[in-house]
Amino acid sequence: MINCSHNDFALIGNISLSNRNLKIGRKVAFYNNVYIWGDGTIEIGDNVSIGMNTVLYAKVGRPSDN
């Protein structure tokens, strides 16, 4: 589930989203070629810029669960 109760964010370029557990704060900017994936929760706070060619990944489970 994407948890965003506002539209105070910007998508600039191609953004790939393969994570249903994304929470986005206010005044967030995603630049070109950002890839967000995994099955864990990703929370992005207020006033954040995610730069070009960034990959964000989150996995459910403990780090020892390889």
PDB file of N, CA and C in Angstrom:
ATOM      1  N   MET A   1       0.837  -1.188   0.000  1.00  0.00           N
ATOM      2  CA  MET A   1       0.000   0.000   0.000  1.00  0.00           C
ATOM      3  C   MET A   1       0.874   1.242   0.000  1.00  0.00           C
ATOM      4  N   ILE A   2       0.576   2.176  -0.841  1.00  0.00           N
ATOM      5  CA  ILE A   2       1.261   3.457  -0.830  1.00  0.00           C
ATOM      6  C   ILE A   2       0.475   4.371   0.095  1.00  0.00           C
ATOM      7  N   ASN A   3       1.144   4.875   1.110  1.00  0.00           N
ATOM      8  CA  ASN A   3       0.485   5.690   2.124  1.00  0.00           C
ATOM      9  C   ASN A   3       0.840   7.152   1.901  1.00  0.00           C
ATOM     10  N   CYS A   4      -0.035   7.866   1.227  1.00  0.00           N
ATOM     11  CA  CYS A   4       0.203   9.280   0.972  1.00  0.00           C
ATOM     12  C   CYS A   4      -1.152   9.974   0.923  1.00  0.00           C
ATOM     13  N   SER A   5      -1.449  10.752   1.946  1.00  0.00           N
ATOM     14  CA  SER A   5      -2.753  11.405   2.028  1.00  0.00           C
ATOM     15  C   SER A   5      -2.725  12.820   1.454  1.00  0.00           C
ATOM     16  N   HIS A   6      -1.696  13.136   0.685  1.00  0.00           N
ATOM     17  CA  HIS A   6      -1.551  14.472   0.103  1.00  0.00           C
ATOM     18  C   HIS A   6      -0.926  14.350  -1.273  1.00  0.00           C
ATOM     19  N   ASN A   7      -0.826  15.451  -1.971  1.00  0.00           N
ATOM     20  CA  ASN A   7      -0.160  15.446  -3.283  1.00  0.00           C
ATOM     21  C   ASN A   7       0.997  16.436  -3.297  1.00  0.00           C
ATOM     22  N   ASP A   8       1.654  16.582  -2.164  1.00  0.00           N
ATOM     23  CA  ASP A   8       2.754  17.543  -2.016  1.00  0.00           C
ATOM     24  C   ASP A   8       4.095  16.866  -2.282  1.00  0.00           C
ATOM     25  N   PHE A   9       4.221  16.228  -3.470  1.00  0.00           N
ATOM     26  CA  PHE A   9       5.475  15.612  -3.885  1.00  0.00           C
ATOM     27  C   PHE A   9       5.589  15.743  -5.401  1.00  0.00           C
ATOM     28  N   ALA A  10       6.807  15.567  -5.912  1.00  0.00           N
ATOM     29  CA  ALA A  10       7.042  15.728  -7.351  1.00  0.00           C
ATOM     30  C   ALA A  10       7.720  14.487  -7.913  1.00  0.00           C
ATOM     31  N   LEU A  11       7.256  14.042  -9.080  1.00  0.00           N
ATOM     32  CA  LEU A  11       7.887  12.959  -9.830  1.00  0.00           C
ATOM     33  C   LEU A  11       8.485  13.586 -11.080  1.00  0.00           C
ATOM     34  N   ILE A  12       9.810  13.582 -11.155  1.00  0.00           N
ATOM     35  CA  ILE A  12      10.506  14.262 -12.244  1.00  0.00           C
ATOM     36  C   ILE A  12      11.258  13.211 -13.058  1.00  0.00           C
ATOM     37  N   GLY A  13      10.681  12.769 -14.148  1.00  0.00           N
ATOM     38  CA  GLY A  13      11.308  11.737 -14.966  1.00  0.00           C
ATOM     39  C   GLY A  13      10.673  10.378 -14.743  1.00  0.00           C
ATOM     40  N   ASN A  14      11.402   9.321 -15.104  1.00  0.00           N
ATOM     41  CA  ASN A  14      10.918   7.948 -14.991  1.00  0.00           C
ATOM     42  C   ASN A  14      11.181   7.404 -13.597  1.00  0.00           C
ATOM     43  N   ILE A  15      10.119   6.965 -12.923  1.00  0.00           N
ATOM     44  CA  ILE A  15      10.212   6.396 -11.587  1.00  0.00           C
ATOM     45  C   ILE A  15       9.618   4.997 -11.657  1.00  0.00           C
ATOM     46  N   SER A  16      10.353   3.982 -11.160  1.00  0.00           N
ATOM     47  CA  SER A  16       9.849   2.613 -11.116  1.00  0.00           C
ATOM     48  C   SER A  16       9.508   2.273  -9.674  1.00  0.00           C
ATOM     49  N   LEU A  17       8.285   1.826  -9.454  1.00  0.00           N
ATOM     50  CA  LEU A  17       7.820   1.491  -8.105  1.00  0.00           C
ATOM     51  C   LEU A  17       7.369   0.049  -8.072  1.00  0.00           C
ATOM     52  N   SER A  18       8.094  -0.775  -7.304  1.00  0.00           N
ATOM     53  CA  SER A  18       7.747  -2.180  -7.131  1.00  0.00           C
ATOM     54  C   SER A  18       7.676  -2.503  -5.641  1.00  0.00           C
ATOM     55  N   ASN A  19       7.201  -1.559  -4.869  1.00  0.00           N
ATOM     56  CA  ASN A  19       7.061  -1.729  -3.425  1.00  0.00           C
ATOM     57  C   ASN A  19       5.719  -1.131  -3.039  1.00  0.00           C
ATOM     58  N   ARG A  20       4.868  -1.937  -2.411  1.00  0.00           N
ATOM     59  CA  ARG A  20       3.543  -1.482  -2.032  1.00  0.00           C
ATOM     60  C   ARG A  20       3.511  -0.880  -0.629  1.00  0.00           C
ATOM     61  N   ASN A  21       4.646  -0.790   0.031  1.00  0.00           N
ATOM     62  CA  ASN A  21       4.723  -0.322   1.415  1.00  0.00           C
ATOM     63  C   ASN A  21       5.529   0.963   1.499  1.00  0.00           C
ATOM     64  N   LEU A  22       5.104   1.965   0.748  1.00  0.00           N
ATOM     65  CA  LEU A  22       5.826   3.222   0.660  1.00  0.00           C
ATOM     66  C   LEU A  22       5.030   4.331   1.336  1.00  0.00           C
ATOM     67  N   LYS A  23       5.685   5.060   2.237  1.00  0.00           N
ATOM     68  CA  LYS A  23       5.084   6.220   2.893  1.00  0.00           C
ATOM     69  C   LYS A  23       5.892   7.446   2.498  1.00  0.00           C
ATOM     70  N   ILE A  24       5.212   8.456   1.971  1.00  0.00           N
ATOM     71  CA  ILE A  24       5.883   9.640   1.439  1.00  0.00           C
ATOM     72  C   ILE A  24       5.490  10.868   2.254  1.00  0.00           C
ATOM     73  N   GLY A  25       6.498  11.617   2.715  1.00  0.00           N
ATOM     74  CA  GLY A  25       6.258  12.859   3.441  1.00  0.00           C
ATOM     75  C   GLY A  25       5.945  14.006   2.495  1.00  0.00           C
ATOM     76  N   ARG A  26       5.860  15.187   3.046  1.00  0.00           N
ATOM     77  CA  ARG A  26       5.553  16.388   2.260  1.00  0.00           C
ATOM     78  C   ARG A  26       6.829  16.977   1.657  1.00  0.00           C
ATOM     79  N   LYS A  27       6.656  17.633   0.520  1.00  0.00           N
ATOM     80  CA  LYS A  27       7.753  18.285  -0.189  1.00  0.00           C
ATOM     81  C   LYS A  27       8.885  17.313  -0.521  1.00  0.00           C
ATOM     82  N   VAL A  28       8.508  16.173  -1.102  1.00  0.00           N
ATOM     83  CA  VAL A  28       9.462  15.150  -1.537  1.00  0.00           C
ATOM     84  C   VAL A  28       9.574  15.222  -3.056  1.00  0.00           C
ATOM     85  N   ALA A  29      10.791  15.115  -3.574  1.00  0.00           N
ATOM     86  CA  ALA A  29      11.024  15.121  -5.019  1.00  0.00           C
ATOM     87  C   ALA A  29      11.768  13.848  -5.407  1.00  0.00           C
ATOM     88  N   PHE A  30      11.248  13.162  -6.409  1.00  0.00           N
ATOM     89  CA  PHE A  30      11.893  11.979  -6.986  1.00  0.00           C
ATOM     90  C   PHE A  30      12.394  12.378  -8.363  1.00  0.00           C
ATOM     91  N   TYR A  31      13.694  12.246  -8.601  1.00  0.00           N
ATOM     92  CA  TYR A  31      14.273  12.610  -9.893  1.00  0.00           C
ATOM     93  C   TYR A  31      14.378  11.390 -10.796  1.00  0.00           C
ATOM     94  N   ASN A  32      14.867  11.582 -11.999  1.00  0.00           N
ATOM     95  CA  ASN A  32      14.862  10.568 -13.047  1.00  0.00           C
ATOM     96  C   ASN A  32      15.561   9.265 -12.644  1.00  0.00           C
ATOM     97  N   ASN A  33      14.985   8.166 -13.080  1.00  0.00           N
ATOM     98  CA  ASN A  33      15.534   6.815 -12.908  1.00  0.00           C
ATOM     99  C   ASN A  33      15.662   6.377 -11.452  1.00  0.00           C
ATOM    100  N   VAL A  34      14.682   6.710 -10.626  1.00  0.00           N
ATOM    101  CA  VAL A  34      14.617   6.197  -9.261  1.00  0.00           C
ATOM    102  C   VAL A  34      13.857   4.880  -9.297  1.00  0.00           C
ATOM    103  N   TYR A  35      14.385   3.873  -8.607  1.00  0.00           N
ATOM    104  CA  TYR A  35      13.778   2.546  -8.555  1.00  0.00           C
ATOM    105  C   TYR A  35      13.526   2.198  -7.095  1.00  0.00           C
ATOM    106  N   ILE A  36      12.272   1.942  -6.735  1.00  0.00           N
ATOM    107  CA  ILE A  36      11.878   1.628  -5.357  1.00  0.00           C
ATOM    108  C   ILE A  36      11.287   0.230  -5.368  1.00  0.00           C
ATOM    109  N   TRP A  37      11.902  -0.693  -4.606  1.00  0.00           N
ATOM    110  CA  TRP A  37      11.430  -2.075  -4.647  1.00  0.00           C
ATOM    111  C   TRP A  37      11.646  -2.797  -3.333  1.00  0.00           C
ATOM    112  N   GLY A  38      11.152  -4.019  -3.264  1.00  0.00           N
ATOM    113  CA  GLY A  38      11.246  -4.863  -2.086  1.00  0.00           C
ATOM    114  C   GLY A  38       9.881  -5.048  -1.453  1.00  0.00           C
ATOM    115  N   ASP A  39       9.842  -5.853  -0.384  1.00  0.00           N
ATOM    116  CA  ASP A  39       8.569  -6.122   0.281  1.00  0.00           C
ATOM    117  C   ASP A  39       8.493  -5.504   1.681  1.00  0.00           C
ATOM    118  N   GLY A  40       9.510  -4.781   2.087  1.00  0.00           N
ATOM    119  CA  GLY A  40       9.510  -4.105   3.385  1.00  0.00           C
ATOM    120  C   GLY A  40       8.997  -2.681   3.259  1.00  0.00           C
ATOM    121  N   THR A  41       8.801  -2.042   4.404  1.00  0.00           N
ATOM    122  CA  THR A  41       8.298  -0.672   4.426  1.00  0.00           C
ATOM    123  C   THR A  41       9.420   0.330   4.183  1.00  0.00           C
ATOM    124  N   ILE A  42       9.151   1.313   3.335  1.00  0.00           N
ATOM    125  CA  ILE A  42      10.066   2.417   3.086  1.00  0.00           C
ATOM    126  C   ILE A  42       9.332   3.698   3.469  1.00  0.00           C
ATOM    127  N   GLU A  43       9.904   4.446   4.393  1.00  0.00           N
ATOM    128  CA  GLU A  43       9.316   5.724   4.810  1.00  0.00           C
ATOM    129  C   GLU A  43      10.259   6.853   4.413  1.00  0.00           C
ATOM    130  N   ILE A  44       9.731   7.819   3.676  1.00  0.00           N
ATOM    131  CA  ILE A  44      10.499   8.985   3.252  1.00  0.00           C
ATOM    132  C   ILE A  44       9.889  10.190   3.952  1.00  0.00           C
ATOM    133  N   GLY A  45      10.690  10.873   4.750  1.00  0.00           N
ATOM    134  CA  GLY A  45      10.198  12.000   5.540  1.00  0.00           C
ATOM    135  C   GLY A  45       9.951  13.246   4.712  1.00  0.00           C
ATOM    136  N   ASP A  46       9.670  14.338   5.396  1.00  0.00           N
ATOM    137  CA  ASP A  46       9.413  15.631   4.748  1.00  0.00           C
ATOM    138  C   ASP A  46      10.709  16.246   4.223  1.00  0.00           C
ATOM    139  N   ASN A  47      10.583  17.073   3.184  1.00  0.00           N
ATOM    140  CA  ASN A  47      11.689  17.864   2.631  1.00  0.00           C
ATOM    141  C   ASN A  47      12.860  17.004   2.168  1.00  0.00           C
ATOM    142  N   VAL A  48      12.565  15.965   1.392  1.00  0.00           N
ATOM    143  CA  VAL A  48      13.585  15.034   0.914  1.00  0.00           C
ATOM    144  C   VAL A  48      13.624  15.062  -0.611  1.00  0.00           C
ATOM    145  N   SER A  49      14.830  15.021  -1.171  1.00  0.00           N
ATOM    146  CA  SER A  49      15.021  14.849  -2.610  1.00  0.00           C
ATOM    147  C   SER A  49      15.748  13.529  -2.832  1.00  0.00           C
ATOM    148  N   ILE A  50      15.214  12.700  -3.713  1.00  0.00           N
ATOM    149  CA  ILE A  50      15.836  11.425  -4.080  1.00  0.00           C
ATOM    150  C   ILE A  50      16.454  11.640  -5.455  1.00  0.00           C
ATOM    151  N   GLY A  51      17.785  11.569  -5.525  1.00  0.00           N
ATOM    152  CA  GLY A  51      18.519  11.912  -6.734  1.00  0.00           C
ATOM    153  C   GLY A  51      18.415  10.896  -7.855  1.00  0.00           C
ATOM    154  N   MET A  52      18.927  11.300  -9.009  1.00  0.00           N
ATOM    155  CA  MET A  52      18.913  10.458 -10.211  1.00  0.00           C
ATOM    156  C   MET A  52      19.626   9.140  -9.975  1.00  0.00           C
ATOM    157  N   ASN A  53      19.078   8.073 -10.581  1.00  0.00           N
ATOM    158  CA  ASN A  53      19.669   6.734 -10.579  1.00  0.00           C
ATOM    159  C   ASN A  53      19.806   6.135  -9.181  1.00  0.00           C
ATOM    160  N   THR A  54      18.867   6.465  -8.300  1.00  0.00           N
ATOM    161  CA  THR A  54      18.873   5.932  -6.937  1.00  0.00           C
ATOM    162  C   THR A  54      18.013   4.684  -6.855  1.00  0.00           C
ATOM    163  N   VAL A  55      18.478   3.687  -6.083  1.00  0.00           N
ATOM    164  CA  VAL A  55      17.707   2.485  -5.806  1.00  0.00           C
ATOM    165  C   VAL A  55      17.419   2.444  -4.309  1.00  0.00           C
ATOM    166  N   LEU A  56      16.134   2.309  -3.961  1.00  0.00           N
ATOM    167  CA  LEU A  56      15.715   2.132  -2.571  1.00  0.00           C
ATOM    168  C   LEU A  56      15.132   0.732  -2.449  1.00  0.00           C
ATOM    169  N   TYR A  57      15.606  -0.025  -1.459  1.00  0.00           N
ATOM    170  CA  TYR A  57      15.182  -1.410  -1.289  1.00  0.00           C
ATOM    171  C   TYR A  57      14.899  -1.680   0.181  1.00  0.00           C
ATOM    172  N   ALA A  58      13.826  -2.414   0.456  1.00  0.00           N
ATOM    173  CA  ALA A  58      13.519  -2.824   1.828  1.00  0.00           C
ATOM    174  C   ALA A  58      13.015  -4.257   1.808  1.00  0.00           C
ATOM    175  N   LYS A  59      13.497  -5.055   2.766  1.00  0.00           N
ATOM    176  CA  LYS A  59      13.132  -6.462   2.860  1.00  0.00           C
ATOM    177  C   LYS A  59      12.455  -6.724   4.193  1.00  0.00           C
ATOM    178  N   VAL A  60      11.392  -7.501   4.174  1.00  0.00           N
ATOM    179  CA  VAL A  60      10.730  -7.917   5.407  1.00  0.00           C
ATOM    180  C   VAL A  60      11.596  -8.982   6.065  1.00  0.00           C
ATOM    181  N   GLY A  61      11.773  -8.895   7.363  1.00  0.00           N
ATOM    182  CA  GLY A  61      12.530  -9.916   8.088  1.00  0.00           C
ATOM    183  C   GLY A  61      13.744  -9.332   8.758  1.00  0.00           C
ATOM    184  N   ARG A  62      14.429 -10.161   9.489  1.00  0.00           N
ATOM    185  CA  ARG A  62      15.646  -9.752  10.205  1.00  0.00           C
ATOM    186  C   ARG A  62      16.846  -9.878   9.271  1.00  0.00           C
ATOM    187  N   PRO A  63      17.912  -9.104   9.511  1.00  0.00           N
ATOM    188  CA  PRO A  63      19.106  -9.185   8.667  1.00  0.00           C
ATOM    189  C   PRO A  63      19.701 -10.593   8.605  1.00  0.00           C
ATOM    190  N   SER A  64      19.491 -11.397   9.629  1.00  0.00           N
ATOM    191  CA  SER A  64      20.044 -12.754   9.627  1.00  0.00           C
ATOM    192  C   SER A  64      19.206 -13.736   8.820  1.00  0.00           C
ATOM    193  N   ASP A  65      18.086 -13.293   8.256  1.00  0.00           N
ATOM    194  CA  ASP A  65      17.199 -14.152   7.472  1.00  0.00           C
ATOM    195  C   ASP A  65      17.610 -14.222   6.004  1.00  0.00           C
ATOM    196  N   ASN A  66      18.878 -14.354   5.710  1.00  0.00           N
ATOM    197  CA  ASN A  66      19.336 -14.348   4.311  1.00  0.00           C
ATOM    198  C   ASN A  66      18.762 -15.491   3.575  1.00  0.00           C
TER     199      ASN A  66
END
